[in-house]
XYZ file of C-alpha atoms in Angstrom:
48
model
C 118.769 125.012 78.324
C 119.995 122.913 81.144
C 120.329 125.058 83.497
C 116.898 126.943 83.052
C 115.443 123.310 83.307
C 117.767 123.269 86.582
C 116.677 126.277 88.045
C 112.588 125.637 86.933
C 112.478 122.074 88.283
C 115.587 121.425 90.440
C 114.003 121.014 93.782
C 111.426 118.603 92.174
C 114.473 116.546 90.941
C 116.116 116.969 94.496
C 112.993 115.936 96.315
C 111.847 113.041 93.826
C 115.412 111.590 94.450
C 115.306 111.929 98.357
C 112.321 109.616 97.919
C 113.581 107.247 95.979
C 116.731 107.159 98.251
C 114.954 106.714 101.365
C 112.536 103.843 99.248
C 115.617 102.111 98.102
C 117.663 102.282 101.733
C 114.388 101.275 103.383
C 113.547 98.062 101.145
C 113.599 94.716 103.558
C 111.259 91.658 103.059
C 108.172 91.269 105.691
C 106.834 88.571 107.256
C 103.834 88.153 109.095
C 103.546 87.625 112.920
C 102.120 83.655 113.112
C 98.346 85.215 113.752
C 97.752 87.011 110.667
C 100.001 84.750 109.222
C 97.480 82.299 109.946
C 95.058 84.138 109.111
C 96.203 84.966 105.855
C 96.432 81.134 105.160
C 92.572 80.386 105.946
C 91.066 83.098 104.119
C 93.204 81.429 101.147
C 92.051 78.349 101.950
C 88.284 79.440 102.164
C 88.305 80.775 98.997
C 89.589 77.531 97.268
């Protein structure tokens, strides 16, 4: 049964695990450059 799943699906499961690879190797925090930074900030402030 596991192996006709295997052979049905297995380069779904290969491909769906590349992508999560590459999405977990890939993961870093961003930060804004100071303009849209800023401008980030006054639309916030605008809206309160």
């Amino acid at each position: 049964m596991i192996g006709r799943i295997l052979s049905d699906y297995g380069m779904v499961l290969v491909l769906i695990a590349l992508c999560v690879m590459i999405s977990l190797l890939t993961i870093e925090e961003q930060t804004p450059s100071p303009e849209t930074g800023a401008e980030q900030l006054l639309q916030q402030v605008a809206r309160d």
